[in-house]
């Protein structure tokens, strides 16, 4: 790990801590909000809660790992302590949470069962390949290796974008009004927040090396994770609530325990 100024160390330290709190609170909100939506949409909110809780746990471990990887030197700089900073927590997290985020989205698209299953199967396979291809590049210090795995991961990544555009277009068109516009919002939030990952990944090979590169990478991934998990979950909740209202279910007539 490169030497960091106190400001650089604390920026990442505080942001990681804030992320743990945000993920746990978001999970409580999604879990509790199941009562406000029809039965059909409750699994989507449960999955949203599970995603942010898994992420909250991993952020806690990343936070501890970050704290342990540096020590304050006599000159007031944070130098590598020799302890390993474990970036694999992020990839382990993505491997579970990225497919689950796609489950959330497909659940509120309200497709026919067969169609939902076939779309989800393709999206989940693509998501797993994307993360698996990214990891060897992430942990390598070699620019060529990074580019090769980046390019490999871009294939399933672009496939997911294309599949969402072709499958969500007709669903959005078939739902004029609030549900359709919220589905469009969910798609845009996904597309825009997911852009951060392949860009942050490339920071070290685009000349952003050393301390600045490391801080940029950590801050980039962390902000993207908050938006793509907690922010995206809020949009999923809004879609579920709008569909519930549109379908004429009163939340109070469907108690949670069942
Ligand atoms: C909550 C975590 C999320 C939404 C993570 C998403 C991660 C990606 C979209 C990662 C994509 C990558 C590429 C497209 C190329 C380089 C390697 C990755 C894995 C960073």
CSV table of C-alpha atoms and ligand atoms in Angstrom, one decimal:
chain,number,residue,atom,x,y,z
A,1,UNK,CA,0.0,0.0,0.0
A,2,UNK,CA,1.3,3.5,-0.7
A,3,UNK,CA,1.9,6.1,2.0
A,4,UNK,CA,-1.2,8.3,2.7
A,5,UNK,CA,-1.6,11.8,4.1
A,6,UNK,CA,-3.8,11.9,7.2
A,7,UNK,CA,-6.5,13.5,5.0
A,8,UNK,CA,-6.4,10.7,2.5
A,9,UNK,CA,-6.5,8.0,5.2
A,10,UNK,CA,-9.4,9.6,7.0
A,11,UNK,CA,-11.4,10.3,3.9
A,12,UNK,CA,-11.5,6.5,3.1
A,13,UNK,CA,-11.8,5.6,6.8
A,14,UNK,CA,-14.9,7.9,7.4
A,15,UNK,CA,-16.5,6.9,4.1
A,16,UNK,CA,-16.2,3.2,4.8
A,17,UNK,CA,-17.7,3.8,8.3
A,18,UNK,CA,-20.6,5.9,6.9
A,19,UNK,CA,-21.3,3.1,4.3
A,20,UNK,CA,-21.7,0.5,7.1
A,21,UNK,CA,-24.3,2.7,8.8
A,22,UNK,CA,-26.1,3.5,5.5
A,23,UNK,CA,-26.3,-0.1,4.4
A,24,UNK,CA,-27.7,-1.3,7.8
A,25,UNK,CA,-30.2,1.5,8.0
A,26,UNK,CA,-31.3,0.9,4.4
A,27,UNK,CA,-31.8,-2.8,5.2
A,28,UNK,CA,-34.1,-1.9,8.1
A,29,UNK,CA,-36.1,0.4,5.8
A,30,UNK,CA,-36.6,-2.2,3.0
A,31,UNK,CA,-37.4,-4.9,5.5
A,32,UNK,CA,-40.0,-2.8,7.3
A,33,UNK,CA,-41.5,-1.5,4.0
A,34,UNK,CA,-42.7,-5.0,3.0
A,35,UNK,CA,-45.9,-4.1,4.9
A,36,UNK,CA,-46.7,-1.3,2.4
A,37,UNK,CA,-46.7,-3.4,-0.7
A,38,UNK,CA,-48.8,-6.3,-2.1
A,39,UNK,CA,-47.6,-9.9,-1.4
A,40,UNK,CA,-46.3,-10.3,-5.0
A,41,UNK,CA,-43.7,-7.5,-4.5
A,42,UNK,CA,-42.6,-8.4,-1.0
A,43,UNK,CA,-39.8,-10.7,-2.2
A,44,UNK,CA,-38.2,-7.8,-4.1
A,45,UNK,CA,-38.0,-5.8,-0.9
A,46,UNK,CA,-36.7,-8.7,1.1
A,47,UNK,CA,-34.0,-9.2,-1.5
A,48,UNK,CA,-33.2,-5.4,-1.3
A,49,UNK,CA,-32.7,-5.8,2.5
A,50,UNK,CA,-30.5,-8.9,2.1
A,51,UNK,CA,-28.3,-7.1,-0.5
A,52,UNK,CA,-27.6,-4.1,1.8
A,53,UNK,CA,-27.1,-6.2,4.8
A,54,UNK,CA,-24.6,-8.4,3.0
A,55,UNK,CA,-22.8,-5.2,1.8
A,56,UNK,CA,-22.9,-3.7,5.3
A,57,UNK,CA,-21.2,-6.8,6.7
A,58,UNK,CA,-18.5,-6.7,4.0
A,59,UNK,CA,-18.0,-2.9,4.5
A,60,UNK,CA,-17.4,-3.6,8.1
A,61,UNK,CA,-14.7,-6.1,7.2
A,62,UNK,CA,-13.2,-3.7,4.6
A,63,UNK,CA,-13.2,-0.9,7.2
A,64,UNK,CA,-11.3,-3.2,9.7
A,65,UNK,CA,-8.9,-4.2,7.0
A,66,UNK,CA,-8.2,-0.6,6.0
A,67,UNK,CA,-7.6,0.4,9.6
A,68,UNK,CA,-5.2,-2.5,10.0
A,69,UNK,CA,-3.3,-1.9,6.8
A,70,UNK,CA,-1.8,1.5,7.9
A,71,UNK,CA,0.0,2.9,10.9
A,72,UNK,CA,0.7,6.4,11.8
A,73,UNK,CA,4.4,7.1,11.4
A,74,UNK,CA,6.5,9.6,13.4
A,75,UNK,CA,6.2,12.1,10.6
A,76,UNK,CA,2.4,12.2,10.7
A,77,UNK,CA,1.9,10.1,7.5
A,78,UNK,CA,0.0,6.8,7.3
A,79,UNK,CA,2.4,4.2,6.1
A,80,UNK,CA,1.7,0.6,5.2
A,81,UNK,CA,1.7,-1.5,8.4
A,82,UNK,CA,2.5,-4.7,6.5
A,83,UNK,CA,-0.9,-6.1,7.2
A,84,UNK,CA,-2.7,-7.2,4.0
A,85,UNK,CA,-5.5,-4.9,2.8
A,86,UNK,CA,-8.2,-7.3,1.7
A,87,UNK,CA,-9.8,-6.2,-1.6
A,88,UNK,CA,-11.3,-9.6,-2.1
A,89,UNK,CA,-14.2,-8.6,0.2
A,90,UNK,CA,-15.5,-6.3,-2.5
A,91,UNK,CA,-15.4,-9.0,-5.1
A,92,UNK,CA,-16.9,-11.6,-2.8
A,93,UNK,CA,-19.7,-9.1,-2.0
A,94,UNK,CA,-20.3,-8.3,-5.7
A,95,UNK,CA,-20.5,-12.0,-6.6
A,96,UNK,CA,-23.5,-12.3,-4.3
A,97,UNK,CA,-25.1,-8.9,-4.4
A,98,UNK,CA,-24.9,-8.1,-8.2
A,99,UNK,CA,-27.0,-11.1,-9.2
A,100,UNK,CA,-29.5,-10.2,-6.4
A,101,UNK,CA,-29.8,-6.6,-7.6
A,102,UNK,CA,-30.9,-8.1,-10.9
A,103,UNK,CA,-33.4,-10.3,-9.1
A,104,UNK,CA,-34.9,-7.2,-7.5
A,105,UNK,CA,-35.3,-5.5,-10.9
A,106,UNK,CA,-36.8,-8.5,-12.6
A,107,UNK,CA,-39.2,-9.0,-9.7
A,108,UNK,CA,-40.8,-5.6,-10.1
A,109,UNK,CA,-41.0,-5.9,-13.9
A,110,UNK,CA,-43.8,-8.3,-13.3
A,111,UNK,CA,-43.1,-10.5,-16.3
A,112,UNK,CA,-44.8,-13.8,-17.0
A,113,UNK,CA,-43.1,-16.6,-15.0
A,114,UNK,CA,-41.3,-18.3,-17.9
A,115,UNK,CA,-40.1,-15.0,-19.3
A,116,UNK,CA,-38.9,-13.8,-15.9
A,117,UNK,CA,-37.0,-17.0,-15.3
A,118,UNK,CA,-35.2,-17.0,-18.7
A,119,UNK,CA,-34.3,-13.3,-18.5
A,120,UNK,CA,-33.0,-13.8,-14.9
A,121,UNK,CA,-30.9,-16.9,-15.8
A,122,UNK,CA,-29.1,-15.0,-18.6
A,123,UNK,CA,-28.6,-11.9,-16.4
A,124,UNK,CA,-27.2,-13.8,-13.5
A,125,UNK,CA,-24.8,-15.9,-15.6
A,126,UNK,CA,-23.5,-12.6,-17.2
A,127,UNK,CA,-23.2,-10.9,-13.8
A,128,UNK,CA,-21.2,-13.8,-12.4
A,129,UNK,CA,-18.8,-13.9,-15.4
A,130,UNK,CA,-18.4,-10.1,-15.2
A,131,UNK,CA,-17.2,-10.2,-11.6
A,132,UNK,CA,-15.1,-13.4,-12.0
A,133,UNK,CA,-13.3,-11.9,-15.0
A,134,UNK,CA,-12.7,-8.6,-13.2
A,135,UNK,CA,-10.9,-10.1,-10.1
A,136,UNK,CA,-7.6,-11.3,-11.7
A,137,UNK,CA,-7.3,-7.9,-13.3
A,138,UNK,CA,-8.1,-6.1,-10.0
A,139,UNK,CA,-5.4,-7.8,-8.0
A,140,UNK,CA,-2.7,-7.6,-10.7
A,141,UNK,CA,-0.1,-4.8,-10.8
A,142,UNK,CA,0.5,-5.4,-14.5
A,143,UNK,CA,-1.2,-2.9,-16.9
A,144,UNK,CA,-1.6,-5.4,-19.7
A,145,UNK,CA,-3.1,-8.0,-17.4
A,146,UNK,CA,-5.6,-5.4,-16.1
A,147,UNK,CA,-6.6,-4.3,-19.7
A,148,UNK,CA,-7.1,-7.9,-20.8
A,149,UNK,CA,-9.4,-8.8,-17.9
A,150,UNK,CA,-11.2,-5.4,-18.1
A,151,UNK,CA,-12.0,-6.2,-21.8
A,152,UNK,CA,-13.2,-9.7,-20.9
A,153,UNK,CA,-15.5,-8.3,-18.2
A,154,UNK,CA,-16.8,-5.7,-20.5
A,155,UNK,CA,-18.4,-8.3,-22.7
A,156,UNK,CA,-20.9,-9.7,-20.1
A,157,UNK,CA,-21.3,-6.1,-18.7
A,158,UNK,CA,-22.4,-4.8,-22.1
A,159,UNK,CA,-24.6,-7.9,-22.6
A,160,UNK,CA,-26.5,-7.0,-19.4
A,161,UNK,CA,-27.0,-3.4,-20.6
A,162,UNK,CA,-28.3,-4.6,-24.0
A,163,UNK,CA,-30.6,-7.2,-22.4
A,164,UNK,CA,-32.1,-4.6,-20.0
A,165,UNK,CA,-32.7,-2.2,-22.9
A,166,UNK,CA,-34.4,-4.8,-25.1
A,167,UNK,CA,-36.5,-6.3,-22.3
A,168,UNK,CA,-37.4,-3.2,-20.3
A,169,UNK,CA,-38.4,-1.1,-23.3
A,170,UNK,CA,-41.7,-3.0,-23.9
A,171,UNK,CA,-42.5,-3.2,-20.2
A,172,UNK,CA,-42.0,0.5,-19.8
A,173,UNK,CA,-44.2,1.2,-22.9
A,174,UNK,CA,-46.9,-1.1,-21.5
A,175,UNK,CA,-47.0,0.8,-18.2
A,176,UNK,CA,-47.7,4.5,-19.0
A,177,UNK,CA,-47.8,6.7,-16.0
A,178,UNK,CA,-46.0,6.4,-12.7
A,179,UNK,CA,-45.0,2.7,-12.9
A,180,UNK,CA,-43.4,3.1,-16.3
A,181,UNK,CA,-41.5,6.2,-15.4
A,182,UNK,CA,-40.2,4.6,-12.2
A,183,UNK,CA,-39.1,1.5,-14.2
A,184,UNK,CA,-37.2,3.8,-16.5
A,185,UNK,CA,-35.6,5.5,-13.5
A,186,UNK,CA,-34.5,2.1,-12.1
A,187,UNK,CA,-32.9,1.2,-15.4
A,188,UNK,CA,-31.1,4.6,-15.6
A,189,UNK,CA,-29.9,4.4,-12.0
A,190,UNK,CA,-28.5,0.9,-12.7
A,191,UNK,CA,-26.9,2.0,-15.9
A,192,UNK,CA,-25.3,5.2,-14.6
A,193,UNK,CA,-24.1,3.8,-11.2
A,194,UNK,CA,-22.7,0.6,-12.8
A,195,UNK,CA,-20.5,2.9,-15.1
A,196,UNK,CA,-18.4,3.8,-12.1
A,197,UNK,CA,-17.0,0.3,-11.7
A,198,UNK,CA,-15.2,-0.2,-15.0
A,199,UNK,CA,-13.9,3.4,-14.7
A,200,UNK,CA,-12.7,3.1,-11.1
A,201,UNK,CA,-11.1,-0.2,-12.1
A,202,UNK,CA,-8.9,1.5,-14.7
A,203,UNK,CA,-7.7,4.4,-12.4
A,204,UNK,CA,-4.3,2.7,-11.8
A,205,UNK,CA,-3.6,2.1,-15.5
A,206,UNK,CA,-4.8,5.6,-16.5
A,207,UNK,CA,-2.0,7.3,-14.7
A,208,UNK,CA,-3.8,7.6,-11.4
A,209,UNK,CA,-1.3,5.6,-9.4
A,210,UNK,CA,0.0,5.6,-5.9
A,211,UNK,CA,-1.9,7.2,-3.0
A,212,UNK,CA,-4.2,9.3,-5.3
A,213,UNK,CA,-5.1,6.2,-7.3
A,214,UNK,CA,-5.8,4.0,-4.3
A,215,UNK,CA,-8.0,6.7,-2.7
A,216,UNK,CA,-9.8,7.4,-5.9
A,217,UNK,CA,-10.5,3.7,-6.3
A,218,UNK,CA,-11.9,3.2,-2.8
A,219,UNK,CA,-14.0,6.4,-2.9
A,220,UNK,CA,-15.3,5.5,-6.4
A,221,UNK,CA,-16.4,2.0,-5.5
A,222,UNK,CA,-17.8,3.0,-2.2
A,223,UNK,CA,-20.0,5.8,-3.5
A,224,UNK,CA,-21.1,3.6,-6.4
A,225,UNK,CA,-22.0,0.8,-4.0
A,226,UNK,CA,-24.2,3.1,-1.8
A,227,UNK,CA,-26.1,4.4,-4.9
A,228,UNK,CA,-26.3,1.0,-6.7
A,229,UNK,CA,-27.6,-0.9,-3.6
A,230,UNK,CA,-29.3,1.5,-1.2
A,231,UNK,CA,-30.4,4.1,-3.8
A,232,UNK,CA,-31.5,1.5,-6.3
A,233,UNK,CA,-33.4,-0.3,-3.5
A,234,UNK,CA,-35.4,2.8,-2.8
A,235,UNK,CA,-36.4,3.0,-6.5
A,236,UNK,CA,-37.4,-0.7,-6.3
A,237,UNK,CA,-39.6,0.1,-3.3
A,238,UNK,CA,-41.2,3.0,-5.1
A,239,UNK,CA,-42.1,0.7,-8.1
A,240,UNK,CA,-43.5,-1.9,-5.8
A,241,UNK,CA,-45.6,0.7,-3.9
A,242,UNK,CA,-46.8,2.3,-7.2
A,243,UNK,CA,-47.8,-1.2,-8.6
A,244,UNK,CA,-49.6,-2.0,-5.3
A,245,UNK,CA,-51.6,1.2,-5.5
A,246,UNK,CA,-52.3,0.7,-9.2
A,247,UNK,CA,-53.5,-2.8,-8.6
A,248,UNK,CA,-55.8,-1.6,-5.9
A,249,UNK,CA,-54.4,-3.5,-3.0
A,250,UNK,CA,-54.6,-1.7,0.3
A,251,UNK,CA,-51.5,-2.5,2.3
A,252,UNK,CA,-53.5,-2.6,5.5
A,253,UNK,CA,-55.6,-5.5,4.2
A,254,UNK,CA,-52.6,-7.7,3.8
A,255,UNK,CA,-50.9,-8.2,7.1
A,256,UNK,CA,-47.2,-9.1,7.0
A,257,UNK,CA,-47.4,-12.4,8.9
A,258,UNK,CA,-48.4,-15.0,6.4
B,1,LIG,C1,-23.2,-3.4,-5.5
B,1,LIG,C2,-22.2,-3.7,-6.4
B,1,LIG,C3,-22.3,-3.5,-7.8
B,1,LIG,C4,-23.6,-3.0,-8.4
B,1,LIG,C5,-21.2,-3.8,-8.5
B,1,LIG,C6,-21.1,-3.7,-9.9
B,1,LIG,C7,-19.9,-4.1,-10.5
B,1,LIG,C8,-19.6,-3.9,-11.9
B,1,LIG,C9,-20.6,-3.4,-12.8
B,1,LIG,C10,-18.3,-4.2,-12.3
B,1,LIG,C11,-17.8,-4.2,-13.5
B,1,LIG,C12,-16.5,-4.5,-14.0
B,1,LIG,C13,-16.2,-4.3,-15.4
B,1,LIG,C14,-17.3,-4.0,-16.3
B,1,LIG,C15,-14.9,-4.3,-16.0
B,1,LIG,C16,-13.8,-4.3,-15.0
B,1,LIG,C17,-14.0,-5.2,-13.9
B,1,LIG,C18,-15.3,-4.9,-13.1
B,1,LIG,C19,-15.7,-6.2,-12.4
B,1,LIG,C20,-15.0,-3.8,-12.1
